[in-house]
């Protein structure tokens, strides 16, 4: 089943303005609100689709909602689903604790794992999170990303490696 998703983008900020570009949800809402204004003005679905940069199918769907619920039906609604276990204050407490480093929390190496972060979350907030929830906290709410250690021998000698590749490898390489 094909949709008519257009390439949603953000409006660039006005030159010399401190306004940030619109996020995708805000841009989508702005398009729907503009469509409602055009519905009230008597514009056709095709005209509205061209004006706001969406396909006619979306405009037909919006018009049905507008006719049933008015312009307020086209506004964004609060997210549904289970509320997060940590509120914003608790998340900031966890952020501050994590920024101290793993060693400050009694761990031998200054390396964070999901288990270690989970322990710090529990100490800082009293909330126990699953590994999956710790991952969502780190990547979603805190904006952290996965960092892997580079596994490289401490004794590695780059000049010796270059010498070996230049002199030894050609000598032992099989000839075609």
mmCIF file of C-alpha atoms in Angstrom:
data_model
loop_
_atom_site.group_PDB
_atom_site.id
_atom_site.type_symbol
_atom_site.label_atom_id
_atom_site.label_comp_id
_atom_site.label_asym_id
_atom_site.label_seq_id
_atom_site.Cartn_x
_atom_site.Cartn_y
_atom_site.Cartn_z
ATOM 1 C CA UNK A 1 0.000 0.000 0.000
ATOM 2 C CA UNK A 2 1.709 3.124 -1.157
ATOM 3 C CA UNK A 3 1.545 6.342 0.766
ATOM 4 C CA UNK A 4 2.089 9.865 -0.352
ATOM 5 C CA UNK A 5 4.822 10.830 2.025
ATOM 6 C CA UNK A 6 6.627 13.860 0.803
ATOM 7 C CA UNK A 7 10.052 14.870 1.960
ATOM 8 C CA UNK A 8 9.310 16.746 5.148
ATOM 9 C CA UNK A 9 12.046 19.176 5.918
ATOM 10 C CA UNK A 10 12.542 21.976 8.335
ATOM 11 C CA UNK A 11 12.133 25.606 7.497
ATOM 12 C CA UNK A 12 15.555 27.226 7.676
ATOM 13 C CA UNK A 13 15.891 29.976 10.241
ATOM 14 C CA UNK A 14 15.478 33.502 8.989
ATOM 15 C CA UNK A 15 18.845 35.199 8.377
ATOM 16 C CA UNK A 16 19.867 37.195 11.417
ATOM 17 C CA UNK A 17 17.186 35.497 13.513
ATOM 18 C CA UNK A 18 17.745 33.477 16.645
ATOM 19 C CA UNK A 19 14.797 31.221 15.752
ATOM 20 C CA UNK A 20 15.617 27.538 15.453
ATOM 21 C CA UNK A 21 14.299 25.547 12.490
ATOM 22 C CA UNK A 22 10.969 23.799 13.027
ATOM 23 C CA UNK A 23 11.089 20.172 14.094
ATOM 24 C CA UNK A 24 9.271 17.586 11.982
ATOM 25 C CA UNK A 25 6.231 17.386 14.294
ATOM 26 C CA UNK A 26 5.930 21.179 14.460
ATOM 27 C CA UNK A 27 6.318 21.504 10.693
ATOM 28 C CA UNK A 28 3.627 18.863 10.126
ATOM 29 C CA UNK A 29 1.295 20.661 12.529
ATOM 30 C CA UNK A 30 1.984 23.987 10.809
ATOM 31 C CA UNK A 31 0.989 22.413 7.482
ATOM 32 C CA UNK A 32 -2.258 21.048 8.935
ATOM 33 C CA UNK A 33 -3.120 24.393 10.570
ATOM 34 C CA UNK A 34 -2.465 26.192 7.271
ATOM 35 C CA UNK A 35 -4.691 23.645 5.518
ATOM 36 C CA UNK A 36 -7.480 24.393 8.044
ATOM 37 C CA UNK A 37 -7.183 28.086 7.214
ATOM 38 C CA UNK A 38 -7.480 27.245 3.532
ATOM 39 C CA UNK A 39 -10.479 24.936 4.183
ATOM 40 C CA UNK A 40 -12.218 27.876 5.838
ATOM 41 C CA UNK A 41 -11.389 30.017 2.815
ATOM 42 C CA UNK A 42 -13.050 27.529 0.472
ATOM 43 C CA UNK A 43 -9.898 26.315 -1.331
ATOM 44 C CA UNK A 44 -10.015 22.975 -3.145
ATOM 45 C CA UNK A 45 -8.091 19.933 -1.960
ATOM 46 C CA UNK A 46 -5.737 20.174 -4.934
ATOM 47 C CA UNK A 47 -5.005 23.847 -4.235
ATOM 48 C CA UNK A 48 -4.319 23.101 -0.566
ATOM 49 C CA UNK A 49 -2.091 20.137 -1.416
ATOM 50 C CA UNK A 50 0.048 22.355 -3.661
ATOM 51 C CA UNK A 51 0.090 25.210 -1.142
ATOM 52 C CA UNK A 52 1.309 23.146 1.822
ATOM 53 C CA UNK A 53 3.418 20.638 -0.129
ATOM 54 C CA UNK A 54 1.568 17.382 0.545
ATOM 55 C CA UNK A 55 -0.452 14.979 -1.570
ATOM 56 C CA UNK A 56 -4.199 15.283 -2.087
ATOM 57 C CA UNK A 57 -4.785 12.092 -0.077
ATOM 58 C CA UNK A 58 -3.447 13.796 3.059
ATOM 59 C CA UNK A 59 -5.589 16.853 2.422
ATOM 60 C CA UNK A 60 -8.725 14.680 2.023
ATOM 61 C CA UNK A 61 -7.934 12.981 5.354
ATOM 62 C CA UNK A 62 -7.329 16.343 7.046
ATOM 63 C CA UNK A 63 -10.576 17.726 5.617
ATOM 64 C CA UNK A 64 -12.586 14.836 7.115
ATOM 65 C CA UNK A 65 -11.001 15.524 10.534
ATOM 66 C CA UNK A 66 -11.576 19.271 10.130
ATOM 67 C CA UNK A 67 -15.240 18.756 9.220
ATOM 68 C CA UNK A 68 -15.751 16.477 12.229
ATOM 69 C CA UNK A 69 -13.586 18.221 14.896
ATOM 70 C CA UNK A 70 -12.746 21.659 13.532
ATOM 71 C CA UNK A 71 -9.260 23.173 13.382
ATOM 72 C CA UNK A 72 -8.436 21.886 16.876
ATOM 73 C CA UNK A 73 -8.672 18.327 15.528
ATOM 74 C CA UNK A 74 -5.650 19.033 13.329
ATOM 75 C CA UNK A 75 -3.435 20.159 16.222
ATOM 76 C CA UNK A 76 -0.789 17.936 17.794
ATOM 77 C CA UNK A 77 -1.839 15.819 20.715
ATOM 78 C CA UNK A 78 0.254 14.784 23.688
ATOM 79 C CA UNK A 79 2.158 11.538 23.278
ATOM 80 C CA UNK A 80 0.291 8.448 24.349
ATOM 81 C CA UNK A 81 1.623 5.391 26.062
ATOM 82 C CA UNK A 82 3.197 4.623 29.363
ATOM 83 C CA UNK A 83 4.810 7.635 31.018
ATOM 84 C CA UNK A 84 8.582 7.417 31.504
ATOM 85 C CA UNK A 85 9.815 5.992 34.807
ATOM 86 C CA UNK A 86 12.196 8.940 35.284
ATOM 87 C CA UNK A 87 10.956 12.514 35.274
ATOM 88 C CA UNK A 88 13.093 15.344 33.881
ATOM 89 C CA UNK A 89 14.590 16.192 37.284
ATOM 90 C CA UNK A 90 15.646 12.576 37.843
ATOM 91 C CA UNK A 91 17.152 12.411 34.346
ATOM 92 C CA UNK A 92 19.255 15.483 35.127
ATOM 93 C CA UNK A 93 20.376 13.912 38.413
ATOM 94 C CA UNK A 94 21.429 10.793 36.485
ATOM 95 C CA UNK A 95 23.211 12.938 33.866
ATOM 96 C CA UNK A 96 25.180 14.733 36.574
ATOM 97 C CA UNK A 97 26.100 11.420 38.215
ATOM 98 C CA UNK A 98 27.241 9.870 34.922
ATOM 99 C CA UNK A 99 29.326 12.918 34.006
ATOM 100 C CA UNK A 100 31.400 12.326 37.153
ATOM 101 C CA UNK A 101 32.741 9.180 35.479
ATOM 102 C CA UNK A 102 32.532 5.514 36.337
ATOM 103 C CA UNK A 103 35.492 5.580 38.750
ATOM 104 C CA UNK A 104 33.759 8.217 40.881
ATOM 105 C CA UNK A 105 31.063 5.597 41.489
ATOM 106 C CA UNK A 106 33.492 2.933 42.630
ATOM 107 C CA UNK A 107 34.104 1.121 39.354
ATOM 108 C CA UNK A 108 37.663 0.044 38.592
ATOM 109 C CA UNK A 109 37.829 1.328 35.007
ATOM 110 C CA UNK A 110 36.351 4.596 33.773
ATOM 111 C CA UNK A 111 34.116 2.724 31.348
ATOM 112 C CA UNK A 112 30.328 2.741 31.255
ATOM 113 C CA UNK A 113 28.335 -0.424 30.576
ATOM 114 C CA UNK A 114 24.550 -0.751 30.622
ATOM 115 C CA UNK A 115 24.773 -2.643 33.906
ATOM 116 C CA UNK A 116 26.926 0.052 35.524
ATOM 117 C CA UNK A 117 24.678 2.847 34.275
ATOM 118 C CA UNK A 118 21.664 0.927 35.612
ATOM 119 C CA UNK A 119 23.290 0.734 39.032
ATOM 120 C CA UNK A 120 23.992 4.494 39.016
ATOM 121 C CA UNK A 121 20.407 5.214 37.895
ATOM 122 C CA UNK A 122 19.113 3.179 40.830
ATOM 123 C CA UNK A 123 21.450 4.928 43.299
ATOM 124 C CA UNK A 124 20.669 8.419 41.955
ATOM 125 C CA UNK A 125 16.914 8.076 41.503
ATOM 126 C CA UNK A 126 15.755 4.969 43.337
ATOM 127 C CA UNK A 127 14.303 3.641 40.059
ATOM 128 C CA UNK A 128 15.333 0.237 38.694
ATOM 129 C CA UNK A 129 15.521 0.129 34.891
ATOM 130 C CA UNK A 130 15.907 -2.836 32.555
ATOM 131 C CA UNK A 131 18.898 -2.954 30.202
ATOM 132 C CA UNK A 132 16.627 -1.866 27.324
ATOM 133 C CA UNK A 133 15.315 1.075 29.346
ATOM 134 C CA UNK A 134 18.874 2.092 30.295
ATOM 135 C CA UNK A 135 19.774 2.055 26.589
ATOM 136 C CA UNK A 136 16.740 4.227 25.707
ATOM 137 C CA UNK A 137 17.636 6.624 28.542
ATOM 138 C CA UNK A 138 21.232 6.951 27.327
ATOM 139 C CA UNK A 139 20.513 7.294 23.615
ATOM 140 C CA UNK A 140 17.132 8.995 23.689
ATOM 141 C CA UNK A 141 16.895 11.289 26.664
ATOM 142 C CA UNK A 142 20.587 11.890 27.358
ATOM 143 C CA UNK A 143 21.797 11.900 23.743
ATOM 144 C CA UNK A 144 24.748 9.569 24.386
ATOM 145 C CA UNK A 145 26.036 7.187 21.725
ATOM 146 C CA UNK A 146 27.774 3.839 21.739
ATOM 147 C CA UNK A 147 31.550 4.089 21.932
ATOM 148 C CA UNK A 148 33.639 0.966 21.500
ATOM 149 C CA UNK A 149 37.169 0.651 22.758
ATOM 150 C CA UNK A 150 39.775 0.333 20.041
ATOM 151 C CA UNK A 151 41.466 -2.998 20.575
ATOM 152 C CA UNK A 152 45.108 -2.412 19.748
ATOM 153 C CA UNK A 153 48.229 -3.796 21.307
ATOM 154 C CA UNK A 154 50.061 -1.376 23.568
ATOM 155 C CA UNK A 155 53.352 -2.642 22.128
ATOM 156 C CA UNK A 156 52.305 -1.830 18.538
ATOM 157 C CA UNK A 157 55.172 -0.233 16.599
ATOM 158 C CA UNK A 158 53.935 1.554 13.485
ATOM 159 C CA UNK A 159 57.419 2.023 11.988
ATOM 160 C CA UNK A 160 58.186 -1.708 12.373
ATOM 161 C CA UNK A 161 54.858 -2.591 10.735
ATOM 162 C CA UNK A 162 55.615 -0.275 7.799
ATOM 163 C CA UNK A 163 59.095 -1.787 7.429
ATOM 164 C CA UNK A 164 57.699 -5.326 7.460
ATOM 165 C CA UNK A 165 55.071 -4.497 4.816
ATOM 166 C CA UNK A 166 57.654 -2.811 2.595
ATOM 167 C CA UNK A 167 60.455 -5.399 2.874
ATOM 168 C CA UNK A 168 59.303 -8.720 4.334
ATOM 169 C CA UNK A 169 55.846 -9.063 2.808
ATOM 170 C CA UNK A 170 56.992 -8.788 -0.842
ATOM 171 C CA UNK A 171 59.697 -11.382 -0.123
ATOM 172 C CA UNK A 172 57.282 -14.007 1.265
ATOM 173 C CA UNK A 173 54.223 -13.204 -0.832
ATOM 174 C CA UNK A 174 53.328 -15.907 -3.380
ATOM 175 C CA UNK A 175 53.965 -14.869 -6.948
ATOM 176 C CA UNK A 176 50.951 -15.059 -9.323
#
